[in-house]
Amino acid sequence: MDDKFLKPYDPASTETRIYEMWEESGFFNPDNLPEELTAQNGKPFTIVMPPPNANGNLHVGHALGMTMEDIMTRVKRMQGYRALWLPGADHAGFETQVVYEKKLEKEGRSRFGMDPQELYKEILAFTLENKANMENQVRSLGASCDWTREKFTLDPDVVAEVQRTFVRMFEDGLIYRGKRTVNWCSKHQTSLSDVETESVEETTPFYTFKYGPFDIGTVRPETKFGDKYVVMHPDDARYAEYKHGDTFDLEWINGPITATVIKDESVDPAFGTGVMTITPWHSQVDFEIAKRHNLDIEQIIDWRGKLLPIAGEFEGVKIIEARPKIVEKLAAKGLLVSTDAAYKNIVKRCYKCSTIIEPQVKDQWFVKMAPLAQSALESVNAGETRFIPEHEEKVFRYWMENALDWNISRQIVWGIPIPAWFKGEEVMASLESPGEGWEMDTDTFDTWFSSGQWPLIMSGYPDGKDYAQYYSTDVMETGRDLVFKWIPRMVIFGLYLGKKSPFHTVYLHGMVNDAQGKKMSKSKGNVINPLDLTAKYGTDALRISLVIGNTPGTDLAMREDKVKGYKNFANKIWNITRFILENTQDADLEAARTSDDQSMRDELDTVIADITKDMDEYRIYMAAEKIYHYVWDRLASEILEDSKKVFAAEDEEAKASRKALLRSLLRDALTILHPFMPFVTEEIWQSLPETRGMLMVSPWPQVSAAATDTTHAP
RNA sequence: GCGCGGUUAGCUCAGUUGGUAGAGCGCGUCAUUGACGUUGACGAUGUCGGGGGUUCGAAUCCCUCACCGCGCACCA
């Protein structure tokens, strides 16, 4: 017996060595798997790793995802599949640019005024450094992914493919240039998609002003300078005397103006006075009304959030400061009818800096979502994509049924350039310049535009050697929060480009919260760093503590004492091995089995069959718990205790039988535990006299048909 | 307002097609020079959110109410 078993299990001196052995073996690449392993099955099994953002450290949510994906991959590999887990890294456009801008701020610098190319180079250097760091963190979690196939979203071939998709969609009429209302962040100076904003309910005073013969309500007096249309429902009897197109003169903020009556069915007669004025440039709804009636659309607020010359004396004032002054002025003119100070409304804010989003009208590229969403729904209806947990499918459907056209233009440098060209009013989508006088778009793609194509690109689309074999992929394992941000986009692109749903199963894990179940956040100071935990308790302990009791889609409260408990479990396995090796030095592994021992062997077979089924059905949390119980409560507490009596007695046949049995149980227990706790199990495997090669590529135990039939409880 | 989820032991949560409630941690008692004190044995604590229904039988299926969490939202 190896002397190392005389001391407690030491993850620190084990994990790096074991990982290097695995990585050097080449078995993370399914093309290299031993023939005798893949002979029984040989089918591909593919998981695409959600590419972590290369702009910082992994958080504990990453640790959960990586663990789940690694478990699925390892089980399939041991079952003889050509298991391929494809790692990647995301440049994470806006996210990374925000991180970098914060860094610049700390250094007293600003992106504005910097040469864009210089800024790009700086962020690239920053990202590449973080990317290497991130990759090592993924390794330290034990991830058995194929690094030889790793891609970065800014690799030249990826960029080229994403740009080709844009051109193709433009040619197919699925992408258009539109002058439309966008979510504008005046701090970050870019438009944002709807999923990059958050809506917060806030108390904002609701003012009612006299507007000629009408009373009109607003929470945004600062936008009212250009309001020259007054809108009401066509069937509102109170205003029947006013006809669509009537004009009238009135006294307004900066003097007399002429206003026009507009009748539009979108106005709710029950809200306020049933009359409103509109500011089409700074409101989505107003913009739609203006378009329906072909009305003038005028910008009031500039891109920095300051009032334009139309505001007269208020020109150049920040809107937040202008508001009370405008109310004051209207009140002085006797035009303020009432103020409801307790009014609650929804304010949209930038999800990164919480700056209030200013709707602005801007020329941007939009993806026409309706036909794409329709195909995604049809695919799900046809059962081509299955959600775990099932109820998440409803969330997916809701998004697909309500998908608005998607703004993919970002006014930031850190991203994939949009291959679009302008010449006067002319617009072209093309990888090359269409000719003289054409200027390329300076905008970059929304990151989801590239990450939406990730399963395709990672599996070699359109003509890579892997593509036919590994697309579509098997499982997409990711966080529940991405069910409407990322999943729909992957399905859409997968169907559009690859003609198949990009994965047959979507496994969504819940969010990892703190011990009290509260969301982790830097401001609360309750963030748990997974690497602190692995350093303290070992990676295996962290992995299995993230898995046991964690049902898909349900949030997990991360408690350090739980990790500590599973560190004890890793050591328990270590000591089980010590006991067995100490007592079976002279074992004949082929010794005849007593009937007692045969029934113990059958019992493990039943457990194996049971957890194999759990794994097939993605009940990973349950499989893990069953193995844990078998190893600790049955094997250690009962079978080992019983064995002490057998060894102390005189029955030589029983002793010989038991010795062989214990070795057999240990080997299979290590095997089924390996996907969950790969390091300690591999380390022990390497020390068993009867084993050859690596546990990582040892076959998953085969059990008899009788054991497989677990439906008939005794 | 719409949607989704949750409500089970002090805490965090399981409970796979309905068959008299489980785990970990915590708590209590006892044991142990033992493979392991990073241990073992035993134990206590639950009207399974409330109400109604279906059923021989409901934590589990249906209806309803309450509360908590999350997401979405172009009511000025």
Short mmCIF file of N, CA, C and O in Angstrom, two decimals, chain A residues 548-589:
data_model
loop_
_atom_site.label_atom_id
_atom_site.label_comp_id
_atom_site.label_asym_id
_atom_site.label_seq_id
_atom_site.Cartn_x
_atom_site.Cartn_y
_atom_site.Cartn_z
N ILE A 548 -25.17 18.16 -5.12
CA ILE A 548 -26.13 17.44 -4.29
C ILE A 548 -27.23 18.39 -3.79
O ILE A 548 -26.95 19.47 -3.30
N GLY A 549 -28.45 17.95 -3.96
CA GLY A 549 -29.59 18.75 -3.49
C GLY A 549 -29.90 19.93 -4.37
O GLY A 549 -30.74 20.75 -4.02
N ASN A 550 -29.24 20.02 -5.51
CA ASN A 550 -29.47 21.18 -6.38
C ASN A 550 -30.30 20.76 -7.58
O ASN A 550 -29.78 20.26 -8.55
N THR A 551 -31.60 20.96 -7.48
CA THR A 551 -32.48 20.58 -8.58
C THR A 551 -32.40 21.63 -9.68
O THR A 551 -32.20 22.81 -9.39
N PRO A 552 -32.57 21.19 -10.93
CA PRO A 552 -32.45 22.15 -12.03
C PRO A 552 -33.44 23.30 -11.89
O PRO A 552 -34.57 23.10 -11.46
N GLY A 553 -32.98 24.48 -12.24
CA GLY A 553 -33.85 25.65 -12.23
C GLY A 553 -34.08 26.26 -10.87
O GLY A 553 -34.62 27.36 -10.76
N THR A 554 -33.69 25.56 -9.81
CA THR A 554 -33.91 26.08 -8.46
C THR A 554 -32.63 26.73 -7.94
O THR A 554 -31.55 26.17 -8.10
N ASP A 555 -32.79 27.87 -7.31
CA ASP A 555 -31.62 28.57 -6.79
C ASP A 555 -31.01 27.78 -5.64
O ASP A 555 -31.68 27.04 -4.94
N LEU A 556 -29.72 28.01 -5.44
CA LEU A 556 -28.97 27.25 -4.45
C LEU A 556 -28.39 28.22 -3.42
O LEU A 556 -27.81 29.23 -3.79
N ALA A 557 -28.58 27.91 -2.14
CA ALA A 557 -27.95 28.72 -1.10
C ALA A 557 -26.59 28.10 -0.81
O ALA A 557 -26.49 26.95 -0.41
N MET A 558 -25.53 28.85 -1.05
CA MET A 558 -24.17 28.34 -0.95
C MET A 558 -23.67 28.47 0.49
O MET A 558 -23.47 29.57 0.97
N ARG A 559 -23.48 27.31 1.14
CA ARG A 559 -23.03 27.39 2.52
C ARG A 559 -21.68 26.72 2.66
O ARG A 559 -21.47 25.60 2.22
N GLU A 560 -20.80 27.43 3.32
CA GLU A 560 -19.44 26.92 3.41
C GLU A 560 -19.38 25.62 4.19
O GLU A 560 -18.58 24.73 3.88
N ASP A 561 -20.24 25.47 5.20
CA ASP A 561 -20.16 24.23 6.00
C ASP A 561 -20.56 23.01 5.19
O ASP A 561 -20.15 21.89 5.49
N LYS A 562 -21.35 23.25 4.14
CA LYS A 562 -21.70 22.13 3.26
C LYS A 562 -20.44 21.65 2.51
O LYS A 562 -20.19 20.45 2.42
N VAL A 563 -19.66 22.60 2.02
CA VAL A 563 -18.43 22.24 1.32
C VAL A 563 -17.50 21.50 2.28
O VAL A 563 -16.88 20.49 1.93
N LYS A 564 -17.45 22.02 3.48
CA LYS A 564 -16.61 21.39 4.50
C LYS A 564 -17.03 19.94 4.74
O LYS A 564 -16.19 19.04 4.87
N GLY A 565 -18.32 19.72 4.76
CA GLY A 565 -18.86 18.37 4.95
C GLY A 565 -18.40 17.42 3.86
O GLY A 565 -18.06 16.27 4.12
N TYR A 566 -18.33 17.92 2.64
CA TYR A 566 -17.92 17.05 1.54
C TYR A 566 -16.40 16.91 1.45
O TYR A 566 -15.91 15.97 0.83
N LYS A 567 -15.69 17.81 2.08
CA LYS A 567 -14.24 17.58 2.23
C LYS A 567 -14.05 16.34 3.11
O LYS A 567 -13.20 15.48 2.84
N ASN A 568 -14.87 16.25 4.14
CA ASN A 568 -14.83 15.06 4.99
C ASN A 568 -15.15 13.80 4.20
O ASN A 568 -14.58 12.74 4.44
N PHE A 569 -16.05 13.97 3.25
CA PHE A 569 -16.44 12.82 2.43
C PHE A 569 -15.26 12.37 1.57
O PHE A 569 -14.99 11.16 1.44
N ALA A 570 -14.54 13.34 1.00
CA ALA A 570 -13.37 12.99 0.19
C ALA A 570 -12.37 12.21 1.05
O ALA A 570 -11.79 11.19 0.62
N ASN A 571 -12.21 12.64 2.27
CA ASN A 571 -11.29 11.95 3.16
C ASN A 571 -11.82 10.57 3.57
O ASN A 571 -11.05 9.64 3.78
N LYS A 572 -13.14 10.48 3.65
CA LYS A 572 -13.76 9.20 3.98
C LYS A 572 -13.41 8.16 2.91
O LYS A 572 -13.03 7.02 3.22
N ILE A 573 -13.52 8.59 1.66
CA ILE A 573 -13.19 7.68 0.55
C ILE A 573 -11.73 7.24 0.66
O ILE A 573 -11.37 6.09 0.44
N TRP A 574 -10.90 8.20 1.01
CA TRP A 574 -9.47 7.95 1.19
C TRP A 574 -9.24 6.87 2.24
O TRP A 574 -8.46 5.94 2.06
N ASN A 575 -9.95 6.97 3.34
CA ASN A 575 -9.76 6.03 4.44
C ASN A 575 -10.41 4.68 4.20
O ASN A 575 -9.94 3.66 4.71
N ILE A 576 -11.49 4.70 3.41
CA ILE A 576 -12.07 3.42 2.99
C ILE A 576 -11.01 2.65 2.20
O ILE A 576 -10.79 1.46 2.41
N THR A 577 -10.36 3.37 1.32
CA THR A 577 -9.30 2.76 0.50
C THR A 577 -8.19 2.21 1.39
O THR A 577 -7.71 1.08 1.20
N ARG A 578 -7.81 3.02 2.35
CA ARG A 578 -6.74 2.60 3.26
C ARG A 578 -7.10 1.29 3.96
O ARG A 578 -6.33 0.35 4.00
N PHE A 579 -8.31 1.26 4.48
CA PHE A 579 -8.76 0.05 5.17
C PHE A 579 -8.75 -1.16 4.23
O PHE A 579 -8.26 -2.23 4.57
N ILE A 580 -9.31 -0.95 3.06
CA ILE A 580 -9.42 -2.08 2.12
C ILE A 580 -8.04 -2.54 1.69
O ILE A 580 -7.75 -3.75 1.70
N LEU A 581 -7.16 -1.62 1.36
CA LEU A 581 -5.83 -2.03 0.91
C LEU A 581 -5.05 -2.72 2.04
O LEU A 581 -4.37 -3.72 1.81
N GLU A 582 -5.18 -2.20 3.23
CA GLU A 582 -4.49 -2.82 4.37
C GLU A 582 -4.94 -4.26 4.59
O GLU A 582 -4.15 -5.11 4.99
N ASN A 583 -6.21 -4.50 4.34
CA ASN A 583 -6.77 -5.81 4.67
C ASN A 583 -6.84 -6.78 3.49
O ASN A 583 -7.32 -7.89 3.65
N THR A 584 -6.42 -6.31 2.33
CA THR A 584 -6.56 -7.19 1.16
C THR A 584 -5.26 -7.32 0.38
O THR A 584 -5.27 -7.61 -0.81
N GLN A 585 -4.13 -7.12 1.08
CA GLN A 585 -2.81 -7.20 0.41
C GLN A 585 -2.65 -8.52 -0.35
O GLN A 585 -2.14 -8.55 -1.45
N ASP A 586 -3.11 -9.59 0.28
CA ASP A 586 -2.89 -10.93 -0.28
C ASP A 586 -4.13 -11.45 -0.99
O ASP A 586 -4.31 -12.66 -1.16
N ALA A 587 -5.02 -10.54 -1.40
CA ALA A 587 -6.29 -10.99 -1.96
C ALA A 587 -6.13 -11.72 -3.29
O ALA A 587 -5.29 -11.34 -4.10
N ASP A 588 -6.96 -12.76 -3.46
CA ASP A 588 -7.12 -13.38 -4.77
C ASP A 588 -8.40 -12.80 -5.35
O ASP A 588 -9.50 -13.09 -4.89
N LEU A 589 -8.22 -11.92 -6.34
CA LEU A 589 -9.38 -11.16 -6.83
C LEU A 589 -10.40 -12.05 -7.54
O LEU A 589 -11.51 -11.62 -7.80
#
